[in-house]
C-alpha positions as a LaTeX table, in Angstrom:
\begin{tabular}{lrrr}
\hline
Residue & $x$ (\AA) & $y$ (\AA) & $z$ (\AA) \\
\hline
Met1 & 24.16 & 134.79 & 237.14 \\
Gln2 & 22.57 & 132.90 & 234.32 \\
Asn3 & 25.36 & 133.90 & 231.94 \\
Ser4 & 27.99 & 132.49 & 234.28 \\
Asn5 & 26.31 & 129.13 & 234.37 \\
Phe6 & 26.05 & 129.12 & 230.58 \\
Asp7 & 29.78 & 129.82 & 230.19 \\
Glu8 & 30.71 & 127.05 & 232.57 \\
Thr9 & 28.50 & 124.61 & 230.73 \\
Gln10 & 30.00 & 125.60 & 227.35 \\
Asn11 & 33.56 & 125.23 & 228.63 \\
Gly12 & 32.76 & 121.78 & 229.94 \\
Leu13 & 31.41 & 120.69 & 226.62 \\
Glu14 & 34.47 & 122.00 & 224.74 \\
Glu15 & 36.76 & 120.13 & 227.11 \\
Ile16 & 34.90 & 116.91 & 226.53 \\
Val17 & 34.87 & 117.30 & 222.71 \\
Phe18 & 38.39 & 118.65 & 222.13 \\
Gly19 & 39.90 & 116.38 & 224.72 \\
Lys20 & 38.74 & 113.31 & 222.82 \\
Lys21 & 40.10 & 114.76 & 219.55 \\
Asp22 & 43.57 & 115.23 & 221.08 \\
Arg23 & 43.65 & 111.62 & 222.19 \\
Lys24 & 42.81 & 110.42 & 218.63 \\
Asn25 & 45.62 & 112.53 & 217.17 \\
Asn26 & 48.06 & 111.09 & 219.68 \\
Arg27 & 47.19 & 107.53 & 218.74 \\
Arg28 & 47.69 & 108.25 & 215.00 \\
Glu29 & 51.01 & 109.89 & 215.60 \\
Asn30 & 52.14 & 106.98 & 217.75 \\
Gly31 & 51.22 & 104.51 & 214.96 \\
Ile32 & 53.20 & 106.40 & 212.35 \\
Ala33 & 56.18 & 106.54 & 214.65 \\
Met34 & 56.06 & 102.77 & 215.18 \\
Val35 & 56.02 & 102.12 & 211.41 \\
Leu36 & 58.99 & 104.40 & 210.88 \\
Cys37 & 60.86 & 102.63 & 213.64 \\
Val38 & 60.25 & 99.22 & 212.01 \\
Ile39 & 61.49 & 100.48 & 208.62 \\
Ala40 & 64.56 & 101.99 & 210.20 \\
Ala41 & 65.28 & 98.73 & 212.03 \\
Ile42 & 65.05 & 96.73 & 208.78 \\
Cys43 & 67.40 & 99.13 & 207.00 \\
Ile44 & 69.86 & 98.94 & 209.87 \\
Trp45 & 69.65 & 95.13 & 209.79 \\
Phe46 & 70.41 & 95.01 & 206.05 \\
Tyr47 & 73.26 & 97.45 & 206.49 \\
Val48 & 74.76 & 95.42 & 209.32 \\
Met49 & 74.35 & 92.17 & 207.40 \\
Ser50 & 76.09 & 93.65 & 204.33 \\
Ile51 & 78.99 & 94.96 & 206.40 \\
Asp52 & 79.42 & 92.24 & 208.92 \\
Ser53 & 77.06 & 89.32 & 208.10 \\
Pro54 & 77.74 & 85.93 & 209.71 \\
Thr55 & 79.90 & 83.39 & 207.84 \\
Ala56 & 78.11 & 80.40 & 206.34 \\
Val57 & 78.72 & 77.39 & 204.05 \\
Glu58 & 76.54 & 76.88 & 200.97 \\
Thr59 & 76.42 & 73.83 & 198.66 \\
Phe60 & 76.12 & 74.30 & 194.87 \\
Ser61 & 75.25 & 70.93 & 193.41 \\
Ser62 & 75.12 & 71.61 & 189.63 \\
Val63 & 78.35 & 73.32 & 188.63 \\
Ser64 & 79.18 & 72.50 & 184.98 \\
Val65 & 82.69 & 71.37 & 184.06 \\
Val66 & 84.35 & 72.77 & 180.93 \\
Val67 & 87.16 & 70.91 & 179.17 \\
Val68 & 89.86 & 73.40 & 178.20 \\
Asn69 & 92.00 & 72.55 & 175.20 \\
Asp70 & 94.33 & 75.45 & 174.39 \\
Arg71 & 96.95 & 73.41 & 172.54 \\
Asp72 & 98.33 & 74.71 & 169.25 \\
Leu73 & 96.05 & 73.37 & 166.50 \\
Ser74 & 98.73 & 73.99 & 163.87 \\
Val75 & 100.91 & 71.10 & 165.07 \\
Glu76 & 100.72 & 67.77 & 163.33 \\
Ala77 & 97.74 & 65.60 & 164.38 \\
Pro78 & 96.43 & 67.85 & 167.20 \\
Leu79 & 94.09 & 66.26 & 169.73 \\
Thr80 & 90.67 & 67.32 & 170.92 \\
Pro81 & 88.27 & 66.03 & 173.60 \\
Ile82 & 85.11 & 64.11 & 172.71 \\
Ser83 & 83.71 & 63.96 & 176.26 \\
Gly84 & 83.93 & 65.71 & 179.60 \\
Thr85 & 82.26 & 69.02 & 178.89 \\
Gly86 & 78.91 & 69.13 & 180.67 \\
Asn87 & 79.95 & 66.96 & 183.63 \\
Ile88 & 78.63 & 68.20 & 186.98 \\
Val89 & 80.50 & 68.75 & 190.24 \\
Glu90 & 79.17 & 69.64 & 193.68 \\
Val91 & 80.95 & 72.58 & 195.30 \\
Lys92 & 80.81 & 73.82 & 198.92 \\
Leu93 & 81.69 & 77.49 & 199.35 \\
Lys94 & 82.34 & 79.43 & 202.54 \\
Gly95 & 81.72 & 83.15 & 202.82 \\
Arg96 & 79.38 & 85.81 & 204.10 \\
Lys97 & 75.81 & 84.68 & 204.13 \\
Thr98 & 74.62 & 87.63 & 202.08 \\
Leu99 & 77.26 & 86.97 & 199.39 \\
Leu100 & 76.47 & 83.25 & 199.19 \\
Asn101 & 72.77 & 83.97 & 198.87 \\
Gly102 & 73.45 & 85.97 & 195.71 \\
Leu103 & 75.50 & 83.26 & 193.95 \\
Arg104 & 74.27 & 80.70 & 191.43 \\
Asp105 & 75.86 & 77.54 & 190.03 \\
Arg106 & 76.85 & 79.37 & 186.84 \\
Asp107 & 78.91 & 81.85 & 188.87 \\
Ile108 & 81.39 & 79.13 & 189.82 \\
Glu109 & 84.05 & 78.12 & 187.30 \\
Ala110 & 85.10 & 74.46 & 187.04 \\
Tyr111 & 87.36 & 73.09 & 184.31 \\
Val112 & 89.72 & 70.34 & 183.22 \\
Asp113 & 92.80 & 71.35 & 181.22 \\
Val114 & 93.83 & 68.80 & 178.56 \\
Ser115 & 96.14 & 71.09 & 176.60 \\
Asp116 & 99.19 & 68.96 & 177.34 \\
Val117 & 97.61 & 65.59 & 176.55 \\
Met118 & 99.53 & 63.85 & 173.74 \\
Thr119 & 97.77 & 60.49 & 173.39 \\
Thr120 & 94.33 & 59.50 & 172.19 \\
Gly121 & 91.89 & 57.49 & 174.29 \\
Lys122 & 90.45 & 57.65 & 177.79 \\
Gly123 & 92.17 & 59.47 & 180.65 \\
Thr124 & 91.37 & 60.73 & 184.15 \\
Tyr125 & 92.08 & 64.40 & 184.80 \\
Thr126 & 91.86 & 66.74 & 187.79 \\
Val127 & 88.96 & 69.15 & 188.02 \\
Val128 & 89.99 & 72.70 & 188.93 \\
Val129 & 87.41 & 74.88 & 190.70 \\
Gln130 & 87.80 & 78.63 & 191.04 \\
Ala131 & 85.80 & 80.25 & 193.84 \\
Pro132 & 84.07 & 83.59 & 193.20 \\
Glu133 & 85.69 & 86.62 & 194.82 \\
Gly134 & 84.93 & 86.85 & 198.54 \\
Thr135 & 84.47 & 83.09 & 198.98 \\
Val136 & 86.68 & 80.07 & 199.62 \\
Ile137 & 86.24 & 76.45 & 198.61 \\
Glu138 & 85.41 & 74.15 & 201.49 \\
Asp139 & 85.19 & 71.05 & 199.33 \\
Tyr140 & 83.99 & 69.76 & 195.96 \\
Tyr141 & 83.21 & 66.38 & 194.38 \\
Pro142 & 84.23 & 64.66 & 192.17 \\
Lys143 & 87.78 & 65.93 & 191.98 \\
Glu144 & 88.53 & 64.00 & 188.77 \\
Ile145 & 86.57 & 63.16 & 185.64 \\
Thr146 & 87.17 & 60.90 & 182.67 \\
Val147 & 87.84 & 62.53 & 179.29 \\
Tyr148 & 88.22 & 60.82 & 175.90 \\
Met149 & 90.69 & 62.38 & 173.48 \\
Asp150 & 90.69 & 61.91 & 169.72 \\
Lys151 & 92.60 & 63.25 & 166.71 \\
Arg152 & 91.36 & 66.58 & 165.47 \\
Ser153 & 90.63 & 66.86 & 161.77 \\
Ser154 & 88.30 & 68.62 & 159.35 \\
Val155 & 86.01 & 67.60 & 156.49 \\
Thr156 & 83.95 & 69.34 & 153.81 \\
Val157 & 80.28 & 68.41 & 153.91 \\
Pro158 & 77.47 & 69.38 & 151.52 \\
Val159 & 74.51 & 71.51 & 152.56 \\
Gln160 & 71.04 & 70.17 & 151.79 \\
Ala161 & 67.89 & 72.23 & 152.23 \\
Gln162 & 64.69 & 70.83 & 153.70 \\
Leu163 & 61.47 & 72.82 & 153.30 \\
Asn164 & 58.93 & 72.27 & 156.06 \\
Gln165 & 55.49 & 73.71 & 156.76 \\
Tyr166 & 54.40 & 75.06 & 153.40 \\
Ser167 & 51.29 & 74.99 & 151.24 \\
Leu168 & 50.90 & 75.53 & 147.50 \\
Val169 & 48.04 & 77.17 & 145.66 \\
Ser170 & 46.57 & 75.00 & 142.90 \\
Gly171 & 48.45 & 75.44 & 139.64 \\
Tyr172 & 51.81 & 76.08 & 141.29 \\
Thr173 & 54.71 & 73.72 & 141.98 \\
Val174 & 57.95 & 74.20 & 143.89 \\
Asn175 & 61.29 & 72.58 & 143.13 \\
Leu176 & 62.17 & 70.91 & 146.43 \\
Ser177 & 65.17 & 68.96 & 145.18 \\
Ser178 & 67.49 & 71.70 & 143.98 \\
Pro179 & 67.00 & 75.14 & 145.53 \\
Thr180 & 69.70 & 77.76 & 145.06 \\
Leu181 & 71.87 & 77.84 & 148.21 \\
Thr182 & 74.01 & 80.75 & 149.39 \\
Val183 & 76.26 & 78.21 & 151.14 \\
Glu184 & 76.61 & 74.89 & 149.32 \\
Thr185 & 79.37 & 73.31 & 151.45 \\
Ile186 & 80.87 & 73.96 & 154.88 \\
Gln187 & 84.04 & 72.95 & 156.71 \\
Val188 & 83.54 & 71.02 & 159.94 \\
Ser189 & 86.43 & 70.45 & 162.35 \\
Gly190 & 86.58 & 68.33 & 165.46 \\
Pro191 & 87.27 & 64.76 & 166.62 \\
Glu192 & 87.64 & 62.28 & 163.79 \\
Ser193 & 85.23 & 59.85 & 165.43 \\
Glu194 & 82.52 & 62.52 & 165.39 \\
Leu195 & 83.35 & 63.72 & 161.88 \\
Asn196 & 82.92 & 60.19 & 160.53 \\
Lys197 & 79.25 & 60.29 & 161.55 \\
Ile198 & 78.39 & 63.31 & 159.39 \\
Asp199 & 76.51 & 62.81 & 156.13 \\
His200 & 75.56 & 66.42 & 155.39 \\
Ala201 & 74.53 & 69.73 & 156.92 \\
Arg202 & 70.78 & 70.21 & 156.88 \\
Leu203 & 69.17 & 73.61 & 156.34 \\
Ser204 & 65.64 & 73.52 & 157.72 \\
Val205 & 63.41 & 76.32 & 156.44 \\
Ser206 & 59.69 & 77.00 & 156.35 \\
Phe207 & 57.29 & 79.29 & 154.53 \\
Pro208 & 54.23 & 80.61 & 156.35 \\
Gly209 & 51.08 & 80.94 & 154.29 \\
Ser210 & 50.45 & 79.81 & 150.73 \\
Ile211 & 53.26 & 79.83 & 148.17 \\
Thr212 & 52.54 & 81.66 & 144.92 \\
Arg213 & 55.98 & 83.11 & 144.12 \\
Ser214 & 59.62 & 82.10 & 144.36 \\
Phe215 & 61.06 & 82.93 & 147.76 \\
Thr216 & 64.24 & 82.92 & 149.84 \\
Ser217 & 64.37 & 81.58 & 153.38 \\
Thr218 & 67.23 & 81.57 & 155.90 \\
Gly219 & 67.77 & 79.07 & 158.70 \\
Pro220 & 70.36 & 77.41 & 160.94 \\
Leu221 & 72.53 & 74.52 & 159.79 \\
Thr222 & 72.34 & 71.18 & 161.60 \\
Leu223 & 74.76 & 68.31 & 161.13 \\
Val224 & 73.01 & 64.98 & 160.49 \\
Asp225 & 74.01 & 61.38 & 159.82 \\
Glu226 & 72.98 & 59.26 & 156.84 \\
Asn227 & 69.66 & 58.43 & 158.53 \\
Gly228 & 68.83 & 62.08 & 159.07 \\
Asn229 & 69.48 & 61.96 & 162.82 \\
Glu230 & 70.91 & 65.13 & 164.33 \\
Ile231 & 74.55 & 64.97 & 165.50 \\
Asn232 & 75.57 & 66.66 & 168.74 \\
Thr233 & 77.89 & 69.50 & 167.75 \\
Lys234 & 79.27 & 70.13 & 171.25 \\
Tyr235 & 82.75 & 69.10 & 170.10 \\
Leu236 & 82.40 & 70.12 & 166.44 \\
Thr237 & 82.99 & 73.51 & 164.86 \\
Met238 & 81.25 & 74.57 & 161.63 \\
Ser239 & 82.67 & 77.22 & 159.32 \\
Glu240 & 79.11 & 78.47 & 158.72 \\
Thr241 & 76.16 & 78.11 & 161.06 \\
Glu242 & 73.37 & 79.24 & 158.73 \\
Ser243 & 72.51 & 79.42 & 155.05 \\
Ser244 & 69.77 & 80.68 & 152.75 \\
Ala245 & 67.86 & 78.74 & 150.14 \\
Arg246 & 65.93 & 80.20 & 147.24 \\
Tyr247 & 63.07 & 78.00 & 146.15 \\
His248 & 61.78 & 78.44 & 142.61 \\
Val249 & 58.02 & 78.26 & 142.21 \\
Tyr250 & 56.68 & 77.20 & 138.80 \\
Thr251 & 53.39 & 77.60 & 137.00 \\
Thr252 & 52.04 & 77.24 & 133.45 \\
Lys253 & 50.82 & 79.80 & 130.94 \\
Thr254 & 49.58 & 79.86 & 127.35 \\
Ile255 & 51.50 & 82.34 & 125.19 \\
Asp256 & 51.26 & 83.51 & 121.57 \\
Leu257 & 53.87 & 82.61 & 118.98 \\
Glu258 & 55.02 & 85.44 & 116.70 \\
Val259 & 57.54 & 86.21 & 113.98 \\
Ala260 & 59.62 & 89.36 & 113.58 \\
Tyr261 & 60.86 & 90.97 & 110.38 \\
Lys262 & 64.34 & 92.26 & 109.68 \\
His263 & 63.19 & 95.00 & 107.31 \\
Gly264 & 59.41 & 95.20 & 107.77 \\
Tyr265 & 58.59 & 94.70 & 104.10 \\
Phe266 & 56.13 & 91.82 & 104.57 \\
Ala267 & 53.98 & 93.73 & 107.02 \\
Glu268 & 53.68 & 96.64 & 104.58 \\
Asn269 & 53.16 & 94.88 & 101.24 \\
Gly270 & 50.43 & 92.50 & 102.37 \\
Thr271 & 52.44 & 89.28 & 102.44 \\
Glu272 & 50.60 & 86.64 & 104.48 \\
Val273 & 52.58 & 84.87 & 107.22 \\
Thr274 & 50.90 & 82.10 & 109.23 \\
Ile275 & 52.37 & 80.31 & 112.27 \\
Leu276 & 51.32 & 76.87 & 113.43 \\
Pro277 & 50.74 & 76.35 & 116.27 \\
Lys278 & 49.58 & 79.87 & 117.08 \\
Thr279 & 49.95 & 79.34 & 120.82 \\
Val280 & 51.80 & 77.01 & 123.18 \\
Thr281 & 51.44 & 76.25 & 126.88 \\
Val282 & 54.74 & 76.63 & 128.69 \\
Arg283 & 56.09 & 76.04 & 132.18 \\
Gly284 & 58.49 & 78.33 & 134.02 \\
Thr285 & 59.05 & 80.29 & 137.18 \\
Val286 & 56.29 & 82.68 & 138.19 \\
Glu287 & 58.63 & 85.65 & 137.82 \\
Val288 & 59.61 & 84.75 & 134.23 \\
Leu289 & 56.08 & 83.97 & 133.06 \\
Asp290 & 54.74 & 87.20 & 134.56 \\
Thr291 & 56.61 & 89.10 & 131.82 \\
Leu292 & 56.09 & 86.57 & 129.00 \\
Asn293 & 52.89 & 86.94 & 126.95 \\
Ala294 & 54.28 & 86.16 & 123.50 \\
His295 & 57.42 & 84.60 & 122.06 \\
Thr296 & 59.18 & 85.41 & 118.78 \\
Val297 & 60.07 & 82.13 & 117.10 \\
Ala298 & 62.09 & 83.63 & 114.23 \\
Thr299 & 63.20 & 86.87 & 112.60 \\
Ile300 & 62.52 & 86.74 & 108.87 \\
Asp301 & 64.93 & 88.40 & 106.46 \\
Glu302 & 62.58 & 89.29 & 103.62 \\
Thr303 & 65.48 & 89.67 & 101.19 \\
Gln304 & 66.19 & 85.91 & 101.50 \\
Ile305 & 62.65 & 84.58 & 100.74 \\
Thr306 & 62.23 & 83.97 & 97.03 \\
Glu307 & 58.87 & 82.18 & 96.84 \\
Asp308 & 55.79 & 80.95 & 98.68 \\
Gly309 & 56.43 & 78.04 & 101.01 \\
Val310 & 56.33 & 76.44 & 104.44 \\
His311 & 59.40 & 76.74 & 106.62 \\
Ser312 & 59.77 & 74.40 & 109.61 \\
Leu313 & 62.01 & 75.13 & 112.56 \\
Gln314 & 62.56 & 73.93 & 116.09 \\
Leu315 & 60.96 & 76.02 & 118.80 \\
Lys316 & 63.58 & 77.60 & 121.05 \\
Leu317 & 62.01 & 79.02 & 124.21 \\
Pro318 & 63.62 & 81.59 & 126.54 \\
Glu319 & 65.99 & 80.32 & 129.20 \\
Gly320 & 64.11 & 78.80 & 132.14 \\
Val321 & 60.97 & 78.14 & 130.07 \\
Glu322 & 59.89 & 74.78 & 128.68 \\
Leu323 & 56.83 & 73.18 & 127.14 \\
Ala324 & 54.31 & 72.28 & 129.83 \\
Asp325 & 53.69 & 68.94 & 128.10 \\
Pro326 & 57.03 & 67.17 & 127.66 \\
Asn327 & 55.47 & 64.99 & 124.94 \\
Ala328 & 54.29 & 67.95 & 122.85 \\
Ser329 & 56.05 & 68.66 & 119.55 \\
Asp330 & 58.61 & 71.45 & 119.56 \\
Met331 & 58.37 & 72.07 & 115.81 \\
Val332 & 56.84 & 75.25 & 114.39 \\
Ser333 & 55.70 & 75.85 & 110.80 \\
Ile334 & 55.83 & 79.28 & 109.15 \\
Asn335 & 53.77 & 79.56 & 105.97 \\
Ile336 & 54.65 & 82.52 & 103.73 \\
His337 & 52.34 & 83.53 & 100.87 \\
Phe338 & 52.96 & 86.54 & 98.63 \\
Thr339 & 49.68 & 88.20 & 97.65 \\
Asn340 & 50.55 & 91.60 & 96.21 \\
Ala341 & 54.31 & 91.51 & 95.69 \\
Arg342 & 55.61 & 89.67 & 92.61 \\
Leu343 & 59.12 & 88.37 & 91.92 \\
Ser344 & 60.90 & 89.05 & 88.66 \\
Lys345 & 64.43 & 88.72 & 87.28 \\
Leu346 & 66.34 & 91.72 & 86.09 \\
His347 & 69.65 & 91.85 & 84.19 \\
Ile348 & 71.64 & 94.83 & 85.40 \\
Pro349 & 74.75 & 95.95 & 83.53 \\
Leu350 & 77.85 & 96.57 & 85.64 \\
Asn351 & 79.04 & 99.58 & 83.65 \\
Asp352 & 78.03 & 101.96 & 86.42 \\
Ala353 & 78.88 & 99.69 & 89.37 \\
Gln354 & 80.91 & 101.35 & 92.12 \\
Val355 & 83.99 & 99.53 & 93.44 \\
Ile356 & 85.03 & 100.41 & 97.00 \\
Asn357 & 87.85 & 99.43 & 99.38 \\
Ile358 & 90.41 & 98.68 & 96.66 \\
Pro359 & 93.55 & 97.39 & 98.43 \\
Glu360 & 96.49 & 99.79 & 98.34 \\
Gly361 & 98.82 & 99.16 & 95.42 \\
Lys362 & 96.25 & 97.07 & 93.53 \\
Thr363 & 94.06 & 97.60 & 90.53 \\
Val364 & 90.81 & 95.79 & 89.80 \\
Glu365 & 88.90 & 94.93 & 86.65 \\
Ile366 & 85.26 & 93.79 & 86.65 \\
Leu367 & 85.14 & 90.67 & 84.50 \\
Asp368 & 81.33 & 90.21 & 84.57 \\
Lys369 & 79.38 & 92.43 & 82.20 \\
Ser370 & 76.12 & 92.17 & 84.17 \\
Ile371 & 74.41 & 90.32 & 86.99 \\
Thr372 & 70.92 & 88.83 & 87.17 \\
Val373 & 69.01 & 90.05 & 90.22 \\
Asn374 & 65.73 & 88.84 & 91.76 \\
Ile375 & 63.47 & 91.82 & 92.33 \\
Arg376 & 60.30 & 91.81 & 94.42 \\
Ala377 & 57.98 & 94.67 & 93.71 \\
Leu378 & 54.35 & 95.65 & 93.93 \\
Ser379 & 52.53 & 95.58 & 90.62 \\
Thr380 & 52.39 & 99.35 & 90.61 \\
Ala381 & 56.17 & 99.77 & 90.95 \\
Gln382 & 58.24 & 100.78 & 87.94 \\
Val383 & 61.15 & 98.30 & 87.54 \\
Asn384 & 64.11 & 98.63 & 85.17 \\
Glu385 & 67.90 & 98.36 & 85.39 \\
Lys386 & 68.19 & 102.06 & 86.10 \\
Ser387 & 66.19 & 101.58 & 89.31 \\
Phe388 & 69.16 & 100.02 & 91.15 \\
Asp389 & 72.68 & 100.83 & 92.34 \\
Ile390 & 75.42 & 98.22 & 92.67 \\
Val391 & 78.36 & 98.55 & 95.07 \\
Ile392 & 81.24 & 96.04 & 94.84 \\
Asp393 & 83.43 & 95.58 & 97.93 \\
Ala394 & 87.02 & 94.81 & 96.88 \\
Ala395 & 88.47 & 94.68 & 100.41 \\
Pro396 & 89.05 & 90.89 & 100.35 \\
Ala397 & 90.90 & 91.08 & 97.03 \\
Val398 & 94.44 & 91.33 & 98.37 \\
Thr399 & 96.16 & 88.77 & 96.11 \\
Asn400 & 96.56 & 88.94 & 92.36 \\
Gly401 & 94.29 & 86.87 & 90.20 \\
Asp402 & 90.61 & 86.36 & 89.44 \\
Gln403 & 88.23 & 86.05 & 92.38 \\
Tyr404 & 84.64 & 86.63 & 93.40 \\
Val405 & 83.67 & 89.35 & 95.86 \\
Ser406 & 80.31 & 90.46 & 97.23 \\
Ala407 & 78.11 & 92.97 & 95.46 \\
Val408 & 75.35 & 94.87 & 97.22 \\
Val409 & 72.29 & 95.71 & 95.17 \\
Thr410 & 69.95 & 98.45 & 96.42 \\
Ala411 & 67.00 & 100.23 & 94.95 \\
Arg412 & 67.88 & 103.73 & 93.90 \\
Gly413 & 66.47 & 105.94 & 96.62 \\
Gly414 & 66.54 & 103.06 & 99.12 \\
Asn415 & 64.88 & 99.67 & 99.40 \\
Ser416 & 61.25 & 99.62 & 100.49 \\
Ser417 & 58.30 & 97.26 & 100.63 \\
Arg418 & 57.33 & 98.45 & 97.14 \\
Leu419 & 60.70 & 97.51 & 95.63 \\
Tyr420 & 63.66 & 95.55 & 96.96 \\
Pro421 & 66.22 & 92.96 & 95.73 \\
Val422 & 66.04 & 89.38 & 96.94 \\
Gly423 & 69.14 & 87.24 & 97.49 \\
Asp424 & 72.93 & 87.70 & 97.82 \\
Tyr425 & 75.16 & 88.51 & 94.88 \\
Ser426 & 78.80 & 88.47 & 93.86 \\
Val427 & 80.85 & 89.43 & 90.84 \\
Gln428 & 84.22 & 88.34 & 89.49 \\
Leu429 & 87.17 & 90.72 & 89.65 \\
Arg430 & 90.68 & 90.49 & 88.26 \\
Ile431 & 93.30 & 91.74 & 90.74 \\
Ser432 & 96.71 & 92.96 & 89.68 \\
Asp433 & 99.47 & 95.26 & 90.85 \\
Ala434 & 98.92 & 98.88 & 90.10 \\
Glu435 & 101.37 & 100.43 & 87.67 \\
Ser436 & 103.93 & 102.61 & 89.41 \\
\hline
\end{tabular}
């Protein structure tokens, strides 16, 4: 009896608890269903509007007009417009509301065709408007615009570079007046009245940061008048629209002055060579001076220096390098002093001289019995006439008669810093036809 009452009580409690839970689930399910219905309704509405939306009229108030000029530019004195492009017309279009909502002013084409115009000056021409697909034109205004026509021509204008926004580190300079341009001139074509305004094409470039080396910068070209004011290029055509300019950055540097030797004898026999000045301060591009620490002012041929002395010559610097001080002297003195090598004269008989390159069909006779040669030698060197060989080159002796030709004197065993001849020599030959 007690168990029966307990079961009834338990069942009642379960009904109360689970009954409330079912009602909550029903409300949630109903809410989800309502949201799905709304989404479905929106999708159906968009579908219906895209298939069969109501017709409407929309006004587009900023439709740009283009002036079309498709005439043959090869004919004599062709014409071109100098106004008209950029005019605005207001266009009313009719079509489905959804289609009109997706259009913009730029989607509508409006133009004036002046291809058949044959006279210069002002004229009034009809504006043609083409409606986008799916729409029709209700109305537009204005239906005509004024266009000025001028003769079409072309001119060549120079390009000038203008460097903006740059900073230089102390000790560096940049040549602003004459950079190297990839494009130095351009052709500009268009109306003569607009061409007459052009002074040059300006290349505006900049260099971020501090300049310490030569650099190249590229930028657009802008047409400007003589006052530097920019010219509207709407009706002008440039053969090039950009250029590059290489700016050369300069600095100064102190370098050593040196001499070189043709044979190397002076360096080996203790001959003293002094250069004044020993150093110079020069100016040049950073790239050139980076590789320049010394400069050779002359190459000395030791076989041509007979005695001590001072030799003056003009300083010739490498290309692109100049003295930093334009008022500084460009003369260099080279002082040569022989300390260990003495000069002496030696009479060498020509009995054993060798004659080479005798012209075909000719015979030669050496008229000189000997030659006197300047010999420079260290005090320890043994010097006599048997120490030298003489070679006479007869190649120039092609005509009969007496004439002088060169003779090369060399130390037997080869010239060296210990012993070598000084100067150039010649001997007299008698040329005649060889006996047949």
